[in-house]
C-alpha atoms as an extended CHARMM CRD file, in Angstrom:
* protein
*
       268  EXT
         1         1  UNK       CA              0.0000000000        0.0000000000        0.0000000000  PROA      1               0.0000000000
         2         2  UNK       CA              1.3010000000        3.4460000000       -0.9060000000  PROA      2               0.0000000000
         3         3  UNK       CA              2.3120000000        5.7190000000        1.9630000000  PROA      3               0.0000000000
         4         4  UNK       CA             -0.1920000000        8.4280000000        1.0340000000  PROA      4               0.0000000000
         5         5  UNK       CA             -3.0090000000        5.8510000000        1.2220000000  PROA      5               0.0000000000
         6         6  UNK       CA             -1.8290000000        4.6650000000        4.6420000000  PROA      6               0.0000000000
         7         7  UNK       CA             -1.6490000000        8.2560000000        5.8790000000  PROA      7               0.0000000000
         8         8  UNK       CA             -5.1700000000        8.9880000000        4.6130000000  PROA      8               0.0000000000
         9         9  UNK       CA             -6.5720000000        5.9580000000        6.4400000000  PROA      9               0.0000000000
        10        10  UNK       CA             -4.8050000000        7.0780000000        9.6150000000  PROA      10              0.0000000000
        11        11  UNK       CA             -6.3310000000       10.5660000000        9.3650000000  PROA      11              0.0000000000
        12        12  UNK       CA             -9.7980000000        9.0390000000        8.7780000000  PROA      12              0.0000000000
        13        13  UNK       CA             -9.4260000000        6.3240000000       11.4210000000  PROA      13              0.0000000000
        14        14  UNK       CA            -11.8310000000        7.6740000000       14.0360000000  PROA      14              0.0000000000
        15        15  UNK       CA            -14.4640000000        8.3550000000       11.3680000000  PROA      15              0.0000000000
        16        16  UNK       CA            -14.0280000000        4.8550000000        9.9030000000  PROA      16              0.0000000000
        17        17  UNK       CA            -14.2700000000        3.2180000000       13.3290000000  PROA      17              0.0000000000
        18        18  UNK       CA            -17.5440000000        5.0120000000       14.0010000000  PROA      18              0.0000000000
        19        19  UNK       CA            -19.0570000000        4.2310000000       10.5970000000  PROA      19              0.0000000000
        20        20  UNK       CA            -18.0960000000        0.8520000000        9.1520000000  PROA      20              0.0000000000
        21        21  UNK       CA            -19.4140000000       -2.6930000000        9.5450000000  PROA      21              0.0000000000
        22        22  UNK       CA            -16.2920000000       -4.8970000000        9.5590000000  PROA      22              0.0000000000
        23        23  UNK       CA            -18.0660000000       -8.1430000000        8.6820000000  PROA      23              0.0000000000
        24        24  UNK       CA            -19.5040000000       -6.7480000000        5.4460000000  PROA      24              0.0000000000
        25        25  UNK       CA            -16.1180000000       -5.3590000000        4.4150000000  PROA      25              0.0000000000
        26        26  UNK       CA            -14.2560000000       -8.5870000000        5.1500000000  PROA      26              0.0000000000
        27        27  UNK       CA            -16.5470000000      -10.6320000000        2.9140000000  PROA      27              0.0000000000
        28        28  UNK       CA            -15.5270000000       -8.4300000000       -0.0200000000  PROA      28              0.0000000000
        29        29  UNK       CA            -11.8360000000       -8.5500000000        0.9250000000  PROA      29              0.0000000000
        30        30  UNK       CA            -11.9750000000      -12.3510000000        0.9820000000  PROA      30              0.0000000000
        31        31  UNK       CA            -13.4600000000      -12.3260000000       -2.5290000000  PROA      31              0.0000000000
        32        32  UNK       CA            -10.6060000000      -10.0590000000       -3.6730000000  PROA      32              0.0000000000
        33        33  UNK       CA             -7.9570000000      -12.3580000000       -2.1940000000  PROA      33              0.0000000000
        34        34  UNK       CA             -6.7600000000       -9.8000000000        0.3400000000  PROA      34              0.0000000000
        35        35  UNK       CA             -7.6120000000      -11.9490000000        3.3430000000  PROA      35              0.0000000000
        36        36  UNK       CA             -8.7130000000      -15.4850000000        4.1770000000  PROA      36              0.0000000000
        37        37  UNK       CA            -11.5480000000      -16.9690000000        6.2050000000  PROA      37              0.0000000000
        38        38  UNK       CA             -9.0920000000      -17.7100000000        9.0210000000  PROA      38              0.0000000000
        39        39  UNK       CA             -8.0390000000      -14.0760000000        9.1260000000  PROA      39              0.0000000000
        40        40  UNK       CA            -11.6880000000      -13.0400000000        9.2540000000  PROA      40              0.0000000000
        41        41  UNK       CA            -12.3330000000      -15.4400000000       12.1410000000  PROA      41              0.0000000000
        42        42  UNK       CA             -9.3700000000      -13.9780000000       14.0130000000  PROA      42              0.0000000000
        43        43  UNK       CA            -10.7050000000      -10.4270000000       13.6820000000  PROA      43              0.0000000000
        44        44  UNK       CA            -14.3070000000      -11.4180000000       14.4330000000  PROA      44              0.0000000000
        45        45  UNK       CA            -13.0230000000      -12.9730000000       17.6560000000  PROA      45              0.0000000000
        46        46  UNK       CA            -12.6100000000       -9.4780000000       19.1080000000  PROA      46              0.0000000000
        47        47  UNK       CA            -15.2760000000       -8.7240000000       21.7160000000  PROA      47              0.0000000000
        48        48  UNK       CA            -16.7060000000       -5.4780000000       20.3410000000  PROA      48              0.0000000000
        49        49  UNK       CA            -17.4970000000       -3.9970000000       16.9460000000  PROA      49              0.0000000000
        50        50  UNK       CA            -15.0350000000       -1.1910000000       17.6370000000  PROA      50              0.0000000000
        51        51  UNK       CA            -12.1760000000       -3.5880000000       18.3260000000  PROA      51              0.0000000000
        52        52  UNK       CA            -13.0780000000       -5.6000000000       15.2080000000  PROA      52              0.0000000000
        53        53  UNK       CA            -12.9500000000       -2.5810000000       12.9100000000  PROA      53              0.0000000000
        54        54  UNK       CA             -9.7600000000       -1.3350000000       14.6020000000  PROA      54              0.0000000000
        55        55  UNK       CA             -8.1180000000       -4.7140000000       14.0010000000  PROA      55              0.0000000000
        56        56  UNK       CA             -9.2600000000       -4.6800000000       10.3800000000  PROA      56              0.0000000000
        57        57  UNK       CA             -7.8650000000       -1.1790000000        9.8220000000  PROA      57              0.0000000000
        58        58  UNK       CA             -4.5670000000       -2.2660000000       11.4080000000  PROA      58              0.0000000000
        59        59  UNK       CA             -4.5080000000       -5.3290000000        9.1690000000  PROA      59              0.0000000000
        60        60  UNK       CA             -5.2780000000       -3.8260000000        5.7470000000  PROA      60              0.0000000000
        61        61  UNK       CA             -2.0100000000       -1.8430000000        5.3060000000  PROA      61              0.0000000000
        62        62  UNK       CA             -0.0170000000       -5.0750000000        5.7230000000  PROA      62              0.0000000000
        63        63  UNK       CA             -1.6810000000       -6.8550000000        2.7940000000  PROA      63              0.0000000000
        64        64  UNK       CA              0.2810000000       -5.6320000000       -0.1810000000  PROA      64              0.0000000000
        65        65  UNK       CA             -0.1210000000       -3.0600000000       -2.9650000000  PROA      65              0.0000000000
        66        66  UNK       CA             -3.6490000000       -4.0870000000       -3.9980000000  PROA      66              0.0000000000
        67        67  UNK       CA             -5.1230000000       -3.8150000000       -0.4990000000  PROA      67              0.0000000000
        68        68  UNK       CA             -6.1410000000       -0.1530000000       -0.7390000000  PROA      68              0.0000000000
        69        69  UNK       CA             -8.0840000000       -0.5280000000       -3.9970000000  PROA      69              0.0000000000
        70        70  UNK       CA             -9.7460000000       -3.6720000000       -2.6470000000  PROA      70              0.0000000000
        71        71  UNK       CA            -10.7140000000       -1.8370000000        0.5410000000  PROA      71              0.0000000000
        72        72  UNK       CA            -12.1810000000        1.0430000000       -1.4620000000  PROA      72              0.0000000000
        73        73  UNK       CA            -14.0570000000       -1.4700000000       -3.5900000000  PROA      73              0.0000000000
        74        74  UNK       CA            -15.6070000000       -2.9380000000       -0.4410000000  PROA      74              0.0000000000
        75        75  UNK       CA            -17.0610000000        0.5170000000        0.3220000000  PROA      75              0.0000000000
        76        76  UNK       CA            -18.5340000000        1.1440000000       -3.1210000000  PROA      76              0.0000000000
        77        77  UNK       CA            -22.0380000000       -0.2820000000       -2.6170000000  PROA      77              0.0000000000
        78        78  UNK       CA            -23.1140000000        1.1620000000        0.7420000000  PROA      78              0.0000000000
        79        79  UNK       CA            -20.3990000000        3.5840000000        1.8010000000  PROA      79              0.0000000000
        80        80  UNK       CA            -19.9940000000        6.0460000000       -1.0510000000  PROA      80              0.0000000000
        81        81  UNK       CA            -19.7570000000        8.9380000000        1.4080000000  PROA      81              0.0000000000
        82        82  UNK       CA            -16.8340000000        7.1860000000        3.1080000000  PROA      82              0.0000000000
        83        83  UNK       CA            -15.0070000000        6.9070000000       -0.2260000000  PROA      83              0.0000000000
        84        84  UNK       CA            -15.4650000000       10.6590000000       -0.7020000000  PROA      84              0.0000000000
        85        85  UNK       CA            -14.1060000000       11.3330000000        2.7820000000  PROA      85              0.0000000000
        86        86  UNK       CA            -10.9840000000        9.2170000000        2.2010000000  PROA      86              0.0000000000
        87        87  UNK       CA            -10.2400000000       10.7800000000       -1.1740000000  PROA      87              0.0000000000
        88        88  UNK       CA            -10.7420000000       14.2260000000        0.3280000000  PROA      88              0.0000000000
        89        89  UNK       CA             -7.9420000000       13.3850000000        2.7690000000  PROA      89              0.0000000000
        90        90  UNK       CA             -5.7670000000       11.9870000000       -0.0250000000  PROA      90              0.0000000000
        91        91  UNK       CA             -6.2100000000       15.1670000000       -2.0600000000  PROA      91              0.0000000000
        92        92  UNK       CA             -5.2810000000       17.2680000000        0.9690000000  PROA      92              0.0000000000
        93        93  UNK       CA             -2.1430000000       15.2070000000        1.5530000000  PROA      93              0.0000000000
        94        94  UNK       CA             -1.2450000000       15.4280000000       -2.1270000000  PROA      94              0.0000000000
        95        95  UNK       CA             -1.5810000000       19.2250000000       -2.0390000000  PROA      95              0.0000000000
        96        96  UNK       CA              0.6560000000       19.3940000000        1.0380000000  PROA      96              0.0000000000
        97        97  UNK       CA              3.2930000000       17.3090000000       -0.7250000000  PROA      97              0.0000000000
        98        98  UNK       CA              3.0890000000       19.4940000000       -3.8200000000  PROA      98              0.0000000000
        99        99  UNK       CA              3.5040000000       22.6750000000       -1.7770000000  PROA      99              0.0000000000
       100       100  UNK       CA              6.6220000000       21.2410000000       -0.1510000000  PROA      100             0.0000000000
       101       101  UNK       CA              8.0230000000       20.2490000000       -3.5430000000  PROA      101             0.0000000000
       102       102  UNK       CA              7.3550000000       23.7270000000       -4.9360000000  PROA      102             0.0000000000
       103       103  UNK       CA              9.1700000000       25.5000000000       -2.0960000000  PROA      103             0.0000000000
       104       104  UNK       CA             12.6650000000       23.9820000000       -1.8990000000  PROA      104             0.0000000000
       105       105  UNK       CA             15.6400000000       25.8800000000       -0.4420000000  PROA      105             0.0000000000
       106       106  UNK       CA             16.9230000000       28.4520000000       -2.9550000000  PROA      106             0.0000000000
       107       107  UNK       CA             13.4940000000       29.2330000000       -4.3890000000  PROA      107             0.0000000000
       108       108  UNK       CA             13.5670000000       26.8240000000       -7.3520000000  PROA      108             0.0000000000
       109       109  UNK       CA             10.1900000000       25.4150000000       -8.3050000000  PROA      109             0.0000000000
       110       110  UNK       CA              9.9750000000       21.6570000000       -8.5860000000  PROA      110             0.0000000000
       111       111  UNK       CA              7.6830000000       20.0280000000      -11.1040000000  PROA      111             0.0000000000
       112       112  UNK       CA              7.4080000000       16.6740000000       -9.3590000000  PROA      112             0.0000000000
       113       113  UNK       CA              3.9700000000       15.3760000000       -8.5530000000  PROA      113             0.0000000000
       114       114  UNK       CA              2.6190000000       12.5150000000       -6.5310000000  PROA      114             0.0000000000
       115       115  UNK       CA              0.5800000000       10.0290000000       -8.4810000000  PROA      115             0.0000000000
       116       116  UNK       CA             -2.6540000000        8.7770000000       -6.9310000000  PROA      116             0.0000000000
       117       117  UNK       CA             -4.0540000000        5.6750000000       -8.5300000000  PROA      117             0.0000000000
       118       118  UNK       CA             -7.5340000000        6.1030000000       -9.9590000000  PROA      118             0.0000000000
       119       119  UNK       CA            -10.6920000000        4.5470000000       -8.5890000000  PROA      119             0.0000000000
       120       120  UNK       CA            -12.9830000000        2.5890000000       -8.9360000000  PROA      120             0.0000000000
       121       121  UNK       CA            -11.7050000000       -0.9310000000       -9.2820000000  PROA      121             0.0000000000
       122       122  UNK       CA             -8.7730000000       -2.8280000000       -7.8770000000  PROA      122             0.0000000000
       123       123  UNK       CA             -7.1480000000       -3.4420000000      -11.2490000000  PROA      123             0.0000000000
       124       124  UNK       CA             -9.0720000000       -1.1040000000      -13.5500000000  PROA      124             0.0000000000
       125       125  UNK       CA             -7.7230000000        1.5180000000      -15.9770000000  PROA      125             0.0000000000
       126       126  UNK       CA             -5.4070000000        4.0230000000      -14.3440000000  PROA      126             0.0000000000
       127       127  UNK       CA             -4.3440000000        1.7680000000      -11.4900000000  PROA      127             0.0000000000
       128       128  UNK       CA             -0.6100000000        1.6030000000      -10.8430000000  PROA      128             0.0000000000
       129       129  UNK       CA             -0.8580000000       -1.5650000000       -8.7750000000  PROA      129             0.0000000000
       130       130  UNK       CA              0.6170000000       -4.8170000000      -10.1280000000  PROA      130             0.0000000000
       131       131  UNK       CA             -1.3470000000       -8.0610000000       -9.7320000000  PROA      131             0.0000000000
       132       132  UNK       CA             -1.4180000000       -8.5150000000       -6.0050000000  PROA      132             0.0000000000
       133       133  UNK       CA              1.0570000000      -10.7420000000       -4.2720000000  PROA      133             0.0000000000
       134       134  UNK       CA             -0.4180000000      -11.1640000000       -0.8260000000  PROA      134             0.0000000000
       135       135  UNK       CA              2.1810000000      -11.3100000000        1.9570000000  PROA      135             0.0000000000
       136       136  UNK       CA              1.8180000000      -14.0780000000        4.5540000000  PROA      136             0.0000000000
       137       137  UNK       CA             -0.4240000000      -13.1670000000        7.4530000000  PROA      137             0.0000000000
       138       138  UNK       CA              0.1530000000      -11.1590000000        9.5330000000  PROA      138             0.0000000000
       139       139  UNK       CA              3.3240000000       -9.8620000000        7.8510000000  PROA      139             0.0000000000
       140       140  UNK       CA              3.9670000000       -6.5410000000        6.2600000000  PROA      140             0.0000000000
       141       141  UNK       CA              6.7830000000       -4.0840000000        6.5790000000  PROA      141             0.0000000000
       142       142  UNK       CA              7.0310000000       -4.4570000000       10.3440000000  PROA      142             0.0000000000
       143       143  UNK       CA              7.9570000000       -8.1410000000       10.6750000000  PROA      143             0.0000000000
       144       144  UNK       CA             10.8040000000       -8.7440000000       13.0790000000  PROA      144             0.0000000000
       145       145  UNK       CA             12.4440000000      -11.7540000000       14.5990000000  PROA      145             0.0000000000
       146       146  UNK       CA             13.2270000000      -10.1310000000       17.9560000000  PROA      146             0.0000000000
       147       147  UNK       CA             10.9290000000       -7.3480000000       19.1470000000  PROA      147             0.0000000000
       148       148  UNK       CA             12.5650000000       -7.5130000000       22.5870000000  PROA      148             0.0000000000
       149       149  UNK       CA             15.9660000000       -6.4060000000       21.2660000000  PROA      149             0.0000000000
       150       150  UNK       CA             17.9640000000       -3.4670000000       22.6250000000  PROA      150             0.0000000000
       151       151  UNK       CA             16.9390000000       -1.1440000000       25.4420000000  PROA      151             0.0000000000
       152       152  UNK       CA             13.5230000000       -2.7760000000       25.7600000000  PROA      152             0.0000000000
       153       153  UNK       CA             15.1280000000       -5.6800000000       27.6830000000  PROA      153             0.0000000000
       154       154  UNK       CA             15.8920000000       -3.4770000000       30.6790000000  PROA      154             0.0000000000
       155       155  UNK       CA             13.6340000000       -3.9880000000       33.7220000000  PROA      155             0.0000000000
       156       156  UNK       CA             10.7320000000       -1.6000000000       34.0760000000  PROA      156             0.0000000000
       157       157  UNK       CA             12.1290000000       -0.1580000000       37.3070000000  PROA      157             0.0000000000
       158       158  UNK       CA             15.3630000000        0.9300000000       35.5900000000  PROA      158             0.0000000000
       159       159  UNK       CA             13.6950000000        2.8110000000       32.7450000000  PROA      159             0.0000000000
       160       160  UNK       CA             11.4650000000        5.1580000000       34.7460000000  PROA      160             0.0000000000
       161       161  UNK       CA             12.6460000000        8.7650000000       34.4950000000  PROA      161             0.0000000000
       162       162  UNK       CA             11.4830000000       12.2080000000       35.5290000000  PROA      162             0.0000000000
       163       163  UNK       CA              9.7020000000       14.6390000000       33.2320000000  PROA      163             0.0000000000
       164       164  UNK       CA             12.0670000000       17.3360000000       34.5960000000  PROA      164             0.0000000000
       165       165  UNK       CA             14.8270000000       16.0630000000       32.2850000000  PROA      165             0.0000000000
       166       166  UNK       CA             12.7780000000       16.6330000000       29.1300000000  PROA      166             0.0000000000
       167       167  UNK       CA             14.1640000000       19.3110000000       26.7630000000  PROA      167             0.0000000000
       168       168  UNK       CA             11.7360000000       21.9470000000       25.5050000000  PROA      168             0.0000000000
       169       169  UNK       CA             12.5830000000       23.5930000000       22.1080000000  PROA      169             0.0000000000
       170       170  UNK       CA              9.7480000000       23.1380000000       19.5860000000  PROA      170             0.0000000000
       171       171  UNK       CA              7.3690000000       21.7500000000       22.2120000000  PROA      171             0.0000000000
       172       172  UNK       CA              7.2670000000       25.1200000000       23.9890000000  PROA      172             0.0000000000
       173       173  UNK       CA              6.0700000000       26.7630000000       20.7970000000  PROA      173             0.0000000000
       174       174  UNK       CA              3.0160000000       24.5310000000       20.5240000000  PROA      174             0.0000000000
       175       175  UNK       CA             -0.2200000000       26.4040000000       21.3460000000  PROA      175             0.0000000000
       176       176  UNK       CA             -1.7100000000       25.5280000000       24.7220000000  PROA      176             0.0000000000
       177       177  UNK       CA             -4.8590000000       24.2700000000       23.0300000000  PROA      177             0.0000000000
       178       178  UNK       CA             -2.7040000000       21.6520000000       21.2980000000  PROA      178             0.0000000000
       179       179  UNK       CA             -0.5880000000       20.7610000000       24.3310000000  PROA      179             0.0000000000
       180       180  UNK       CA             -3.5270000000       20.2640000000       26.6550000000  PROA      180             0.0000000000
       181       181  UNK       CA             -6.0040000000       18.5410000000       24.3700000000  PROA      181             0.0000000000
       182       182  UNK       CA             -6.4990000000       14.7540000000       24.5140000000  PROA      182             0.0000000000
       183       183  UNK       CA             -4.3720000000       12.8180000000       22.0620000000  PROA      183             0.0000000000
       184       184  UNK       CA             -6.4400000000       11.2210000000       19.2920000000  PROA      184             0.0000000000
       185       185  UNK       CA             -6.5710000000        7.6020000000       18.2430000000  PROA      185             0.0000000000
       186       186  UNK       CA             -5.3420000000        8.5460000000       14.7640000000  PROA      186             0.0000000000
       187       187  UNK       CA             -2.2630000000       10.2510000000       16.2580000000  PROA      187             0.0000000000
       188       188  UNK       CA             -1.5150000000        7.2180000000       18.3970000000  PROA      188             0.0000000000
       189       189  UNK       CA             -1.8170000000        4.9090000000       15.4060000000  PROA      189             0.0000000000
       190       190  UNK       CA              0.5900000000        7.0720000000       13.3940000000  PROA      190             0.0000000000
       191       191  UNK       CA              3.1420000000        6.8970000000       16.2030000000  PROA      191             0.0000000000
       192       192  UNK       CA              2.6350000000        3.1440000000       16.6020000000  PROA      192             0.0000000000
       193       193  UNK       CA              3.2670000000        2.6870000000       12.8890000000  PROA      193             0.0000000000
       194       194  UNK       CA              6.7060000000        4.3530000000       13.1060000000  PROA      194             0.0000000000
       195       195  UNK       CA              8.0200000000        3.7380000000       16.6360000000  PROA      195             0.0000000000
       196       196  UNK       CA              9.6190000000        0.3150000000       16.0720000000  PROA      196             0.0000000000
       197       197  UNK       CA             10.9450000000       -1.5720000000       19.0990000000  PROA      197             0.0000000000
       198       198  UNK       CA             11.0690000000        1.6290000000       21.1780000000  PROA      198             0.0000000000
       199       199  UNK       CA              7.4220000000        0.9980000000       22.0680000000  PROA      199             0.0000000000
       200       200  UNK       CA              8.4560000000       -1.3160000000       24.9050000000  PROA      200             0.0000000000
       201       201  UNK       CA             10.5920000000        1.3420000000       26.5910000000  PROA      201             0.0000000000
       202       202  UNK       CA              7.6980000000        3.7800000000       26.1280000000  PROA      202             0.0000000000
       203       203  UNK       CA              5.3440000000        1.2480000000       27.7070000000  PROA      203             0.0000000000
       204       204  UNK       CA              7.6510000000        1.0080000000       30.7180000000  PROA      204             0.0000000000
       205       205  UNK       CA              7.6700000000        4.8050000000       31.0600000000  PROA      205             0.0000000000
       206       206  UNK       CA              3.8760000000        4.7270000000       30.9110000000  PROA      206             0.0000000000
       207       207  UNK       CA              3.8270000000        2.4470000000       33.9410000000  PROA      207             0.0000000000
       208       208  UNK       CA              2.9640000000       -0.8690000000       32.3430000000  PROA      208             0.0000000000
       209       209  UNK       CA              4.3550000000       -3.9320000000       34.1090000000  PROA      209             0.0000000000
       210       210  UNK       CA              6.5680000000       -6.5090000000       32.4040000000  PROA      210             0.0000000000
       211       211  UNK       CA              3.5960000000       -8.8940000000       32.3580000000  PROA      211             0.0000000000
       212       212  UNK       CA              1.4140000000       -6.2960000000       30.6420000000  PROA      212             0.0000000000
       213       213  UNK       CA              4.1320000000       -5.5910000000       28.0740000000  PROA      213             0.0000000000
       214       214  UNK       CA              4.4360000000       -9.3160000000       27.3580000000  PROA      214             0.0000000000
       215       215  UNK       CA              0.6610000000       -9.4100000000       26.8760000000  PROA      215             0.0000000000
       216       216  UNK       CA              0.8830000000       -6.6510000000       24.2460000000  PROA      216             0.0000000000
       217       217  UNK       CA              3.6780000000       -8.5630000000       22.5170000000  PROA      217             0.0000000000
       218       218  UNK       CA              1.5050000000      -11.6670000000       22.3040000000  PROA      218             0.0000000000
       219       219  UNK       CA             -1.3710000000       -9.6830000000       20.7370000000  PROA      219             0.0000000000
       220       220  UNK       CA              0.3440000000       -9.8530000000       17.3540000000  PROA      220             0.0000000000
       221       221  UNK       CA              3.7020000000      -11.5620000000       17.6950000000  PROA      221             0.0000000000
       222       222  UNK       CA              5.1720000000      -10.5810000000       14.3310000000  PROA      222             0.0000000000
       223       223  UNK       CA              4.0050000000       -6.9750000000       13.9230000000  PROA      223             0.0000000000
       224       224  UNK       CA              5.4560000000       -4.3270000000       16.2240000000  PROA      224             0.0000000000
       225       225  UNK       CA              3.1360000000       -1.6050000000       14.9430000000  PROA      225             0.0000000000
       226       226  UNK       CA              0.0710000000       -3.5710000000       16.0790000000  PROA      226             0.0000000000
       227       227  UNK       CA              1.7050000000       -4.2980000000       19.4390000000  PROA      227             0.0000000000
       228       228  UNK       CA              2.4530000000       -0.6000000000       19.8910000000  PROA      228             0.0000000000
       229       229  UNK       CA             -1.0470000000        0.4240000000       18.7590000000  PROA      229             0.0000000000
       230       230  UNK       CA             -2.6550000000       -1.8970000000       21.3190000000  PROA      230             0.0000000000
       231       231  UNK       CA             -0.3970000000       -0.5620000000       24.0800000000  PROA      231             0.0000000000
       232       232  UNK       CA             -1.0310000000        3.0980000000       23.2180000000  PROA      232             0.0000000000
       233       233  UNK       CA             -4.7860000000        2.5620000000       22.9660000000  PROA      233             0.0000000000
       234       234  UNK       CA             -4.7490000000        0.9300000000       26.4120000000  PROA      234             0.0000000000
       235       235  UNK       CA             -2.7390000000        3.8450000000       27.8310000000  PROA      235             0.0000000000
       236       236  UNK       CA             -5.1980000000        6.3460000000       26.3650000000  PROA      236             0.0000000000
       237       237  UNK       CA             -8.1620000000        4.5350000000       27.9310000000  PROA      237             0.0000000000
       238       238  UNK       CA             -6.4000000000        4.1300000000       31.2800000000  PROA      238             0.0000000000
       239       239  UNK       CA             -5.2120000000        7.7340000000       31.5510000000  PROA      239             0.0000000000
       240       240  UNK       CA             -8.4580000000        9.2710000000       30.2880000000  PROA      240             0.0000000000
       241       241  UNK       CA             -8.1530000000       13.0490000000       30.7940000000  PROA      241             0.0000000000
       242       242  UNK       CA             -4.4100000000       12.8110000000       31.4530000000  PROA      242             0.0000000000
       243       243  UNK       CA             -3.7170000000       11.3300000000       28.0020000000  PROA      243             0.0000000000
       244       244  UNK       CA             -2.8710000000       14.7650000000       26.6200000000  PROA      244             0.0000000000
       245       245  UNK       CA             -0.5310000000       15.7400000000       23.8100000000  PROA      245             0.0000000000
       246       246  UNK       CA              2.0560000000       17.2710000000       26.1520000000  PROA      246             0.0000000000
       247       247  UNK       CA              2.1130000000       14.2700000000       28.4800000000  PROA      247             0.0000000000
       248       248  UNK       CA              2.5670000000       11.9010000000       25.5520000000  PROA      248             0.0000000000
       249       249  UNK       CA              5.3670000000       14.0410000000       24.0850000000  PROA      249             0.0000000000
       250       250  UNK       CA              7.2130000000       14.0080000000       27.4200000000  PROA      250             0.0000000000
       251       251  UNK       CA              6.9030000000       10.2390000000       27.6460000000  PROA      251             0.0000000000
       252       252  UNK       CA              8.1780000000        9.8490000000       24.0880000000  PROA      252             0.0000000000
       253       253  UNK       CA             11.1460000000       12.1070000000       24.8150000000  PROA      253             0.0000000000
       254       254  UNK       CA             12.2840000000       10.3360000000       27.9770000000  PROA      254             0.0000000000
       255       255  UNK       CA             11.9190000000        7.0510000000       26.1020000000  PROA      255             0.0000000000
       256       256  UNK       CA             14.4340000000        8.3490000000       23.5150000000  PROA      256             0.0000000000
       257       257  UNK       CA             11.9680000000        8.0020000000       20.6490000000  PROA      257             0.0000000000
       258       258  UNK       CA             13.2240000000        9.9330000000       17.6270000000  PROA      258             0.0000000000
       259       259  UNK       CA             11.3200000000       13.1980000000       17.1700000000  PROA      259             0.0000000000
       260       260  UNK       CA             10.6940000000       12.3710000000       13.5140000000  PROA      260             0.0000000000
       261       261  UNK       CA              8.2180000000        9.7460000000       14.7220000000  PROA      261             0.0000000000
       262       262  UNK       CA              5.8660000000       12.2740000000       16.2840000000  PROA      262             0.0000000000
       263       263  UNK       CA              6.8120000000       15.9310000000       15.7060000000  PROA      263             0.0000000000
       264       264  UNK       CA              4.9250000000       16.3120000000       12.4190000000  PROA      264             0.0000000000
       265       265  UNK       CA              1.8450000000       14.7320000000       14.0190000000  PROA      265             0.0000000000
       266       266  UNK       CA              1.5010000000       17.5940000000       16.4950000000  PROA      266             0.0000000000
       267       267  UNK       CA              3.0440000000       20.4380000000       14.4740000000  PROA      267             0.0000000000
       268       268  UNK       CA              0.9330000000       20.0020000000       11.3230000000  PROA      268             0.0000000000
């Protein structure tokens, strides 16, 4: 799946979670060869509709280059307004990219453009996708053989630090209405998608026990982004009103998470 499509789904995530029926969508995705009956059973095993659609949205980006068109095809019959919403986000992202390309250092104007594959259809005219080669479930770009590598092996007690050590810089320039607002599910998913194995150190800073961290690891053993997404969603629910942008930024900083993972999320 192209990055711009992934980013659009992230920005629409809350809207999609509130709107879609996962069972109907999965039937279409099975017909398109994007998922299997076993994968559907795994997702339908979640206790609530919200968790089922969240799991489906986590799963789709891992299913190869044809997954986005197949997902959009599953919306065509009953969710035309959702298709419009997603493409509205894609167009906005494309315009942002074009503005950045047209304003390089030195004032030269670039003529590059980002190509968005046409819709409808998963393999219709205008599509840039090759015939899909479905990766093995639950693979994707995040597969790893050792998610416990590196600093994440340190005991929880040794990783706790004080917020007083956090540097300020660009964070101080954020408006108070941004700093103090609750972090959104879409923002958490974006961070989970890019954080890599640092999520375990972040989990320790958030106060999760080693047993809880192991539980998150078992949620999806071969995909760190899904492990991180589950952990961050749990933190958001547990902290409630304290799950603010500024508190999350401080936790990310003392966990030594690279700023590129989250700065654009809160500065955009």
